[in-house]
mmCIF file with all atom_site columns, C-alpha atoms in Angstrom:
data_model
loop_
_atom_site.group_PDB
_atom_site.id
_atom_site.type_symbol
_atom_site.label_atom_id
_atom_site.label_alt_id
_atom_site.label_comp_id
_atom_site.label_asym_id
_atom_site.label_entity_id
_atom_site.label_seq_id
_atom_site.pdbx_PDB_ins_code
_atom_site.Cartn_x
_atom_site.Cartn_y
_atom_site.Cartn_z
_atom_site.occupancy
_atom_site.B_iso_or_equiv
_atom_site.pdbx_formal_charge
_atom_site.auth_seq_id
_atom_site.auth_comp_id
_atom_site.auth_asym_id
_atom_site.auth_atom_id
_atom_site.pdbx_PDB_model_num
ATOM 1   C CA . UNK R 1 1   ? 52.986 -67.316 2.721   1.00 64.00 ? 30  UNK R CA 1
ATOM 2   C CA . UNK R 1 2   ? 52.710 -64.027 -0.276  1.00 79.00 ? 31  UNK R CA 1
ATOM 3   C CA . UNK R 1 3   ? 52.841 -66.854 -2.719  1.00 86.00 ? 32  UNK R CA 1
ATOM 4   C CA . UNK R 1 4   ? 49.768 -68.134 -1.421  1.00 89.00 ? 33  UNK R CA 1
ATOM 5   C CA . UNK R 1 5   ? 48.147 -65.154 -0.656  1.00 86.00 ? 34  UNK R CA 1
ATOM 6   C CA . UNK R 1 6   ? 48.939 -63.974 -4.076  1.00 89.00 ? 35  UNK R CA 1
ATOM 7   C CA . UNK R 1 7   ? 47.699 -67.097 -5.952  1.00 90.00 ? 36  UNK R CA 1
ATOM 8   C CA . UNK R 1 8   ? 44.181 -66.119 -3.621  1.00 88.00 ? 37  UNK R CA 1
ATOM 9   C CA . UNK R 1 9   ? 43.998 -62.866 -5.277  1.00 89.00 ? 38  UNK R CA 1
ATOM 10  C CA . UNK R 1 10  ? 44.645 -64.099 -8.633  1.00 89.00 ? 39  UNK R CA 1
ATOM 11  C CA . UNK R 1 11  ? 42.163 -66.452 -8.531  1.00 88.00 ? 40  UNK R CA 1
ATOM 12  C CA . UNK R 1 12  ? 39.375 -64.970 -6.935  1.00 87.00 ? 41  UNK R CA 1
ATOM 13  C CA . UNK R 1 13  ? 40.597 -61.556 -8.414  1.00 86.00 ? 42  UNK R CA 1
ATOM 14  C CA . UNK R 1 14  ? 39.686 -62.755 -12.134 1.00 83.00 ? 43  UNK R CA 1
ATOM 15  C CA . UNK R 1 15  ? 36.608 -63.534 -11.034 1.00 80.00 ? 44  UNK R CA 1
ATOM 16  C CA . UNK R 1 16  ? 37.396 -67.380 -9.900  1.00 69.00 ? 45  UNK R CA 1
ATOM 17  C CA . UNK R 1 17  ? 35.794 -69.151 -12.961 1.00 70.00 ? 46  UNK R CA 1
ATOM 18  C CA . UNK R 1 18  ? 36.874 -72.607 -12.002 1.00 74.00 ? 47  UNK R CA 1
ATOM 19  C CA . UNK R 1 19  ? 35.340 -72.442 -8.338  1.00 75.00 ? 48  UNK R CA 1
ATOM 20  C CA . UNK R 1 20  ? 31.308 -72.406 -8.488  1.00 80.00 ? 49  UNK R CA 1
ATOM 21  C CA . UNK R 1 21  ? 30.701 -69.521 -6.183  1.00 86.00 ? 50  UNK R CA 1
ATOM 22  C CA . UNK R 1 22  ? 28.537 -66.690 -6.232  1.00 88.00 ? 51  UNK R CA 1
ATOM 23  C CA . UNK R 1 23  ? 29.694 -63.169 -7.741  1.00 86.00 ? 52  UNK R CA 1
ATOM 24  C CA . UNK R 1 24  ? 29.045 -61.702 -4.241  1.00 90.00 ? 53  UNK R CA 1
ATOM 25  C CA . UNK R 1 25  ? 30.762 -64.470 -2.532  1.00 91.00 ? 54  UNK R CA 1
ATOM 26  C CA . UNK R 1 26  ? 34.011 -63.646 -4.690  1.00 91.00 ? 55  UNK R CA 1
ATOM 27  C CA . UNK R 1 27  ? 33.826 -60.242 -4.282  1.00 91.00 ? 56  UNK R CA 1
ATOM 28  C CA . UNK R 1 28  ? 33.801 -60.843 -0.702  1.00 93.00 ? 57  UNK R CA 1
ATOM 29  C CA . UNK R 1 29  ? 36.227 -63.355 -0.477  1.00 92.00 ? 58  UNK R CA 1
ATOM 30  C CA . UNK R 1 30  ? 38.458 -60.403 -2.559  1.00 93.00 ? 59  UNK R CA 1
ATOM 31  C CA . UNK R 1 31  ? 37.768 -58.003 -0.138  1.00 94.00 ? 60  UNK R CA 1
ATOM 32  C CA . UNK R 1 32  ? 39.515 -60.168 2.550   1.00 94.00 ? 61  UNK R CA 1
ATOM 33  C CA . UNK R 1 33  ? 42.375 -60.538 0.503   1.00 94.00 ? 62  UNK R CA 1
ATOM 34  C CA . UNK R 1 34  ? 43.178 -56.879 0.068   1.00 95.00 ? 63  UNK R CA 1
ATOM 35  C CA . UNK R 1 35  ? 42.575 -56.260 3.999   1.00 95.00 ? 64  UNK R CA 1
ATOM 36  C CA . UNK R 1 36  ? 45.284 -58.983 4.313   1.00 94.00 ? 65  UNK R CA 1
ATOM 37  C CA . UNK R 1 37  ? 47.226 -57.270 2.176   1.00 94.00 ? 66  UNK R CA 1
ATOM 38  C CA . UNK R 1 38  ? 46.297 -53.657 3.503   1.00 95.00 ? 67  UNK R CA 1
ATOM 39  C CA . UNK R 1 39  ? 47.284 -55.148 7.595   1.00 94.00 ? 68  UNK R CA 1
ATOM 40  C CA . UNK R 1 40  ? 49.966 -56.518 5.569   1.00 93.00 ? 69  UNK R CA 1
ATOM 41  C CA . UNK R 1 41  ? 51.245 -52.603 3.538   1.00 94.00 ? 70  UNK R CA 1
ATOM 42  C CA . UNK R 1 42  ? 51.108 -54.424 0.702   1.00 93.00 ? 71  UNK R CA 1
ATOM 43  C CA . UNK R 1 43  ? 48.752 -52.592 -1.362  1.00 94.00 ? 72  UNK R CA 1
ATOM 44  C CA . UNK R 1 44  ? 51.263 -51.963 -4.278  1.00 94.00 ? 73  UNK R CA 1
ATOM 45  C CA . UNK R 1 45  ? 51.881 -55.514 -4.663  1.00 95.00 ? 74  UNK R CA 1
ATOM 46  C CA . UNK R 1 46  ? 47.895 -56.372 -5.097  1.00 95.00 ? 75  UNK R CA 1
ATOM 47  C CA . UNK R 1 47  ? 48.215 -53.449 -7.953  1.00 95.00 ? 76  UNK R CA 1
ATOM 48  C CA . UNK R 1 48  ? 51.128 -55.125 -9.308  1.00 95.00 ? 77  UNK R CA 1
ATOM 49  C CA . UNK R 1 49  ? 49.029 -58.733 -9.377  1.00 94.00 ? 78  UNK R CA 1
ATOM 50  C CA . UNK R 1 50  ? 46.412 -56.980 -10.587 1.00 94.00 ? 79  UNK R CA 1
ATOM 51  C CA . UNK R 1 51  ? 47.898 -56.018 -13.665 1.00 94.00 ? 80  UNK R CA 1
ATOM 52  C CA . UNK R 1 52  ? 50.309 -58.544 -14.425 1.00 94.00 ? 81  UNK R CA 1
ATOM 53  C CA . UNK R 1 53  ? 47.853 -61.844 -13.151 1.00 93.00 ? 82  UNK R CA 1
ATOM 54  C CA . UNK R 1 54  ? 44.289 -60.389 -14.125 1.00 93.00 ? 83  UNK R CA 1
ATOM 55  C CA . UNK R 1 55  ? 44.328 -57.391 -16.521 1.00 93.00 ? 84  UNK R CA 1
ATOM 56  C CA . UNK R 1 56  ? 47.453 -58.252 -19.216 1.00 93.00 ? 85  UNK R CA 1
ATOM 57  C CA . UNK R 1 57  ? 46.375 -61.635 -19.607 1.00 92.00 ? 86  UNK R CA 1
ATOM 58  C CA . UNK R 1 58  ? 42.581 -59.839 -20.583 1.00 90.00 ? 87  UNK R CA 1
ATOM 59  C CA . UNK R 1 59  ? 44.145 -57.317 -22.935 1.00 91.00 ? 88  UNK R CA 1
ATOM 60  C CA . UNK R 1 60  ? 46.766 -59.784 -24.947 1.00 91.00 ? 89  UNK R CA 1
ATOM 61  C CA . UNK R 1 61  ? 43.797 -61.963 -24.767 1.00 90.00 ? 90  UNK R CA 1
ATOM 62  C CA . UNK R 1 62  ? 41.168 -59.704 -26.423 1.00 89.00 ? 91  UNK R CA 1
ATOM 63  C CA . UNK R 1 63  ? 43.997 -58.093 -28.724 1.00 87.00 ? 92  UNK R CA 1
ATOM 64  C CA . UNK R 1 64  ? 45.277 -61.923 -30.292 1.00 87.00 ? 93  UNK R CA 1
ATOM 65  C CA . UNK R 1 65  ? 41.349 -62.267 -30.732 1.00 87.00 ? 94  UNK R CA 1
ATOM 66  C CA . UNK R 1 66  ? 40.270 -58.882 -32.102 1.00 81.00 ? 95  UNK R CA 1
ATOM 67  C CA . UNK R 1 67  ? 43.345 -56.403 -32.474 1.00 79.00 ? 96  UNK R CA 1
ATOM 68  C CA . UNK R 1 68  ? 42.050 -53.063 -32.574 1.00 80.00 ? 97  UNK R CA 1
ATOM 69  C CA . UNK R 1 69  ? 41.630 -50.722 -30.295 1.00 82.00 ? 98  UNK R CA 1
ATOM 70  C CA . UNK R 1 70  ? 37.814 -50.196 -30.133 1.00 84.00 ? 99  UNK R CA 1
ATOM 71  C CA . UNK R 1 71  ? 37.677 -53.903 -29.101 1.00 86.00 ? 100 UNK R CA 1
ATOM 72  C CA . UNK R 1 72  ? 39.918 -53.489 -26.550 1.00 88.00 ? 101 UNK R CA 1
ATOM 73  C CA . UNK R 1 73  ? 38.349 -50.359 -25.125 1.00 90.00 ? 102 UNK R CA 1
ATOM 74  C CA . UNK R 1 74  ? 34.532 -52.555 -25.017 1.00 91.00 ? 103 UNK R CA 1
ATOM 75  C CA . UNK R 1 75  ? 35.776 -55.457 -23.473 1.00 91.00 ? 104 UNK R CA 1
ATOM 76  C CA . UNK R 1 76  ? 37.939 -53.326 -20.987 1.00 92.00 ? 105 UNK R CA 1
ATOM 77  C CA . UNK R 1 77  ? 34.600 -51.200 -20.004 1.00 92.00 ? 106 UNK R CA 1
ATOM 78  C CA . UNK R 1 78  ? 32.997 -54.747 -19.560 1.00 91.00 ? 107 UNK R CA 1
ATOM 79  C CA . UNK R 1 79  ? 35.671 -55.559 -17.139 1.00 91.00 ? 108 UNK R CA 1
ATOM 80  C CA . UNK R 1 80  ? 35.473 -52.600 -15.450 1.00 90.00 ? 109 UNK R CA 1
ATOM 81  C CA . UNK R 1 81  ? 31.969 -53.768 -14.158 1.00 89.00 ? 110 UNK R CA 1
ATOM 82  C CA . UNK R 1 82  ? 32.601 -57.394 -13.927 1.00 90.00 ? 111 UNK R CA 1
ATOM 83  C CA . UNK R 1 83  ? 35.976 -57.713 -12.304 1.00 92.00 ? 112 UNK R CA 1
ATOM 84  C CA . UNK R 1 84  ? 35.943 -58.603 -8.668  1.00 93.00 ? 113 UNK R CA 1
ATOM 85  C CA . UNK R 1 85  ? 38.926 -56.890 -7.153  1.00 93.00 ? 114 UNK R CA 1
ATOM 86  C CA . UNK R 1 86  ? 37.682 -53.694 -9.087  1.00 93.00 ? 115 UNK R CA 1
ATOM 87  C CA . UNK R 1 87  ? 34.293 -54.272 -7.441  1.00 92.00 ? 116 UNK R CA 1
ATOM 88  C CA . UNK R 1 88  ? 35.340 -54.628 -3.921  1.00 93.00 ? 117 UNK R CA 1
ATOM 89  C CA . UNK R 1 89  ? 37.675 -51.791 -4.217  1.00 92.00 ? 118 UNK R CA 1
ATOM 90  C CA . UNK R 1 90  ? 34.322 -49.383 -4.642  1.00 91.00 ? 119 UNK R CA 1
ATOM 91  C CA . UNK R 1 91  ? 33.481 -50.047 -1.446  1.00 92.00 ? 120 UNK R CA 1
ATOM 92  C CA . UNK R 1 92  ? 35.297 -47.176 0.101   1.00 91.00 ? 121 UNK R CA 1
ATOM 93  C CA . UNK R 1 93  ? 32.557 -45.760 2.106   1.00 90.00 ? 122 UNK R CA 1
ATOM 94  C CA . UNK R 1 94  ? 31.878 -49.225 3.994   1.00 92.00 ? 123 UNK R CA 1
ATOM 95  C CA . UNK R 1 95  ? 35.978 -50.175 4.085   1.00 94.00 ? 124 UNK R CA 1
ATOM 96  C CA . UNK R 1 96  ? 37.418 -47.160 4.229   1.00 93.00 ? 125 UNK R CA 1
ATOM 97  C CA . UNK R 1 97  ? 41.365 -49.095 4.155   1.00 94.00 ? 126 UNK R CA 1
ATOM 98  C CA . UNK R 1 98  ? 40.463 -50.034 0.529   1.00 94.00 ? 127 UNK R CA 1
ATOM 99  C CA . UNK R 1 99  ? 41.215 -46.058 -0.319  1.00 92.00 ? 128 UNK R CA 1
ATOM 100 C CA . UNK R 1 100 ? 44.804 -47.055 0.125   1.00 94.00 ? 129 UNK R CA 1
ATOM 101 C CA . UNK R 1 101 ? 43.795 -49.544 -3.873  1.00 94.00 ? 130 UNK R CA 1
ATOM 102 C CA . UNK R 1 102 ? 44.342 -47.064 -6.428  1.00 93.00 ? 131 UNK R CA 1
ATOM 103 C CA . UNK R 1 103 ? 43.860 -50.431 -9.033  1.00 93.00 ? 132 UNK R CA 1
ATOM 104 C CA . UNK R 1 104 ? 42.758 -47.761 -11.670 1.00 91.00 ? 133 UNK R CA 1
ATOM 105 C CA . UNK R 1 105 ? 44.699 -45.277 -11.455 1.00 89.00 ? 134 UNK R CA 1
ATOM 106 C CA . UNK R 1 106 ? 47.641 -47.212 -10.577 1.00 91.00 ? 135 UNK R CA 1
ATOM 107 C CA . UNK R 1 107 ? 47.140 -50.114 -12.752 1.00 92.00 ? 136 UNK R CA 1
ATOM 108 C CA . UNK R 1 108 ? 44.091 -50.181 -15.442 1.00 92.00 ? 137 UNK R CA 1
ATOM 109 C CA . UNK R 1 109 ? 44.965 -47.232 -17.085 1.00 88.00 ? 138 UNK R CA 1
ATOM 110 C CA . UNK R 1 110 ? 48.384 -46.643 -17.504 1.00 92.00 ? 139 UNK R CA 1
ATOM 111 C CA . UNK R 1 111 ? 48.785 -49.966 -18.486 1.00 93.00 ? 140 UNK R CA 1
ATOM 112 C CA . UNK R 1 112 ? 45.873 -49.169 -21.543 1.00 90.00 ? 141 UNK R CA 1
ATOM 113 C CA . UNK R 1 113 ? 47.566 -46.251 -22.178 1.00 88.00 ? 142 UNK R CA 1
ATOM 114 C CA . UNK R 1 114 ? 51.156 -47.759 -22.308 1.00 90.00 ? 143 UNK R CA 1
ATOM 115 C CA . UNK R 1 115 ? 49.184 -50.145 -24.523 1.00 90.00 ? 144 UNK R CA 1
ATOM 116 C CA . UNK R 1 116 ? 48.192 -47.326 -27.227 1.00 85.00 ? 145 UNK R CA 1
ATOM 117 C CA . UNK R 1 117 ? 50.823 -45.689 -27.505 1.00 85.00 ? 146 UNK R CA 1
ATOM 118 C CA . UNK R 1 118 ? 52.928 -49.127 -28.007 1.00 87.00 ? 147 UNK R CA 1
ATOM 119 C CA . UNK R 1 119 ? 50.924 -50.734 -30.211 1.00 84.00 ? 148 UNK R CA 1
ATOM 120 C CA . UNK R 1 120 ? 48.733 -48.011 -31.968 1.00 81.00 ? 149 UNK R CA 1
ATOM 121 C CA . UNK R 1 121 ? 50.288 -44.752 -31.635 1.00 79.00 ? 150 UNK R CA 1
ATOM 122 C CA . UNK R 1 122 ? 48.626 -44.337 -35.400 1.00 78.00 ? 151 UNK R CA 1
ATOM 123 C CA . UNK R 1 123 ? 45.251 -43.653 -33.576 1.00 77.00 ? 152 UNK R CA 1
ATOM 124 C CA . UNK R 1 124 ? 45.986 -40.011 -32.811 1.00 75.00 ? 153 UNK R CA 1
ATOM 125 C CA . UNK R 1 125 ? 47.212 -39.547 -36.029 1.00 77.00 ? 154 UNK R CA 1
ATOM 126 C CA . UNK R 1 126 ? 45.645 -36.514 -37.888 1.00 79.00 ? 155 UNK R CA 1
ATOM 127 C CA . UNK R 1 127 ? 46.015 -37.737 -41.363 1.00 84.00 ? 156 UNK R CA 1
ATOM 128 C CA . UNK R 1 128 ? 42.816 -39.405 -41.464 1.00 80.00 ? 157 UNK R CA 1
ATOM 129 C CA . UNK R 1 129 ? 40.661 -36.451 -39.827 1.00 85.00 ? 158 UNK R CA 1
ATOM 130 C CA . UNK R 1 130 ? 37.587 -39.182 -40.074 1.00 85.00 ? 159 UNK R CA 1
ATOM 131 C CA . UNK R 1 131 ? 39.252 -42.014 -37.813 1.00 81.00 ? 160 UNK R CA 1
ATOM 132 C CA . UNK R 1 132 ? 41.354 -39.706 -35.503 1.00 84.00 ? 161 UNK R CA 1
ATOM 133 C CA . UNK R 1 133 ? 37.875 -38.073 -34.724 1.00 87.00 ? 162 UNK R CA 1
ATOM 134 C CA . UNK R 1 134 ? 36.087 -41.446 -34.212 1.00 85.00 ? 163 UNK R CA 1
ATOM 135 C CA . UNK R 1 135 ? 38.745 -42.836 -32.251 1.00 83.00 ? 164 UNK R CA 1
ATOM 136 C CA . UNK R 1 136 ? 38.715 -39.365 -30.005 1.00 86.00 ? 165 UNK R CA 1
ATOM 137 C CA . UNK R 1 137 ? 35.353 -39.518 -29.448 1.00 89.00 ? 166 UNK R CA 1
ATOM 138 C CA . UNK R 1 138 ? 35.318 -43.468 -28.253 1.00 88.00 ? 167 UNK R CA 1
ATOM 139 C CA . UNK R 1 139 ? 38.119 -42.804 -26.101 1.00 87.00 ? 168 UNK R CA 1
ATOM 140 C CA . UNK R 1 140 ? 36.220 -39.889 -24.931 1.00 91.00 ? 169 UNK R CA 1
ATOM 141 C CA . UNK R 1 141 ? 33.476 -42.431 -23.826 1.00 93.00 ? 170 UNK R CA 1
ATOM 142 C CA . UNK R 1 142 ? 35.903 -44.274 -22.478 1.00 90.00 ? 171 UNK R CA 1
ATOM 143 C CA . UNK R 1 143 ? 37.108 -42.298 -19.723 1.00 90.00 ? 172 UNK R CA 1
ATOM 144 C CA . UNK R 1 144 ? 34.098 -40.987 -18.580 1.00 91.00 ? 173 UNK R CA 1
ATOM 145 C CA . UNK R 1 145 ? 33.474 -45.080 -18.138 1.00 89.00 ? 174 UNK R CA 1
ATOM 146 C CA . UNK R 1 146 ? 36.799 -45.457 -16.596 1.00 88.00 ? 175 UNK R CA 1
ATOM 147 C CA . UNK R 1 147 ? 35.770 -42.205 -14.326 1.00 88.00 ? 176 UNK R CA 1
ATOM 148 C CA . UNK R 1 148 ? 32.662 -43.541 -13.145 1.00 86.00 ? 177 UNK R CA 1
ATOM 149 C CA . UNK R 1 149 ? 33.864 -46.677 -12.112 1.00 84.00 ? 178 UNK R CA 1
ATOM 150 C CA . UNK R 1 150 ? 36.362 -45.504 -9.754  1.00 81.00 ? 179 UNK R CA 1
ATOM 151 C CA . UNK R 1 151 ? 35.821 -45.602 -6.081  1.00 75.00 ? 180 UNK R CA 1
ATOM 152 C CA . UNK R 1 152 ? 34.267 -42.243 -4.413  1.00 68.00 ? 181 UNK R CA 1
ATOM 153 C CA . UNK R 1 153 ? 33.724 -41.655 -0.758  1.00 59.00 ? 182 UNK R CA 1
ATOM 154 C CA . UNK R 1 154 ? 30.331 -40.041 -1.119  1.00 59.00 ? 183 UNK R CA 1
#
């Protein structure tokens, strides 16, 4: 039955391409995944789906394509609006059981960060004053983007 369920929230999770549904449709159809998974106390497992099944495959994707960070960081803020599972998981105030999905915090941006300081841990570097400031300031942008997209009660 999880692999199922799990294939479900893959699918419709990355947004469902293949299936000719609405946006809203898949965001709904998301949202009765996770409370399968939240009757279920499974919610770490949707985070861990979440970022092996929908986020690494964007990030190796956009990094093979593009390779540098500032890439990464657009088409990450992108996904931040576009991605289904994210976009259900706002809905706090009308679910209040999706407050037990921390996919952000739990998933999105460690994984990012793991992700800099793997693969360009030059980017804080000093030694170019010029590109460590430009790469501050855009991740500075960043997680105010990051920070506004996560779920609030109020």
């Amino acid at each position: 039955m999880f692999g199922k369920l799990e294939y479900l929230l893959e699918v419709y999770g990355s947004g469902a391409p293949s299936l000719k549904i609405s946006r809203e449709d898949t965001v709904i159809n998301v949202r009765s995944l996770l409370q399968m998974y939240f009757e279920l106390h499974r919610e770490a497992r949707a985070e861990e789906i979440f970022v092996s099944k929908i986020l690494k495959p964007k990030c190796t994707e956009v990094l093979s394509r593009k390779g540098n960070v500032i890439a990464l960081l657009e088409e990450i803020e992108s996904f931040l609006n576009e991605c289904p599972i994210l976009a259900a998981s706002r809905q706090v105030q009308r679910f209040p059981w999706l407050a037990h999905f921390h996919f952000i915090a739990n998933g999105l941006f460690p994984y990012l960060i793991n992700i800099f300081l793997k693969q360009f841990p030059h980017i804080w570097s000093p030694s170019n004053p010029d590109q460590f400031f430009t790469n501050w300031k855009r991740v500075e942008v960043f997680i105010g983007n990051v920070e506004d997209s996560l779920p609030s009660v109020e």
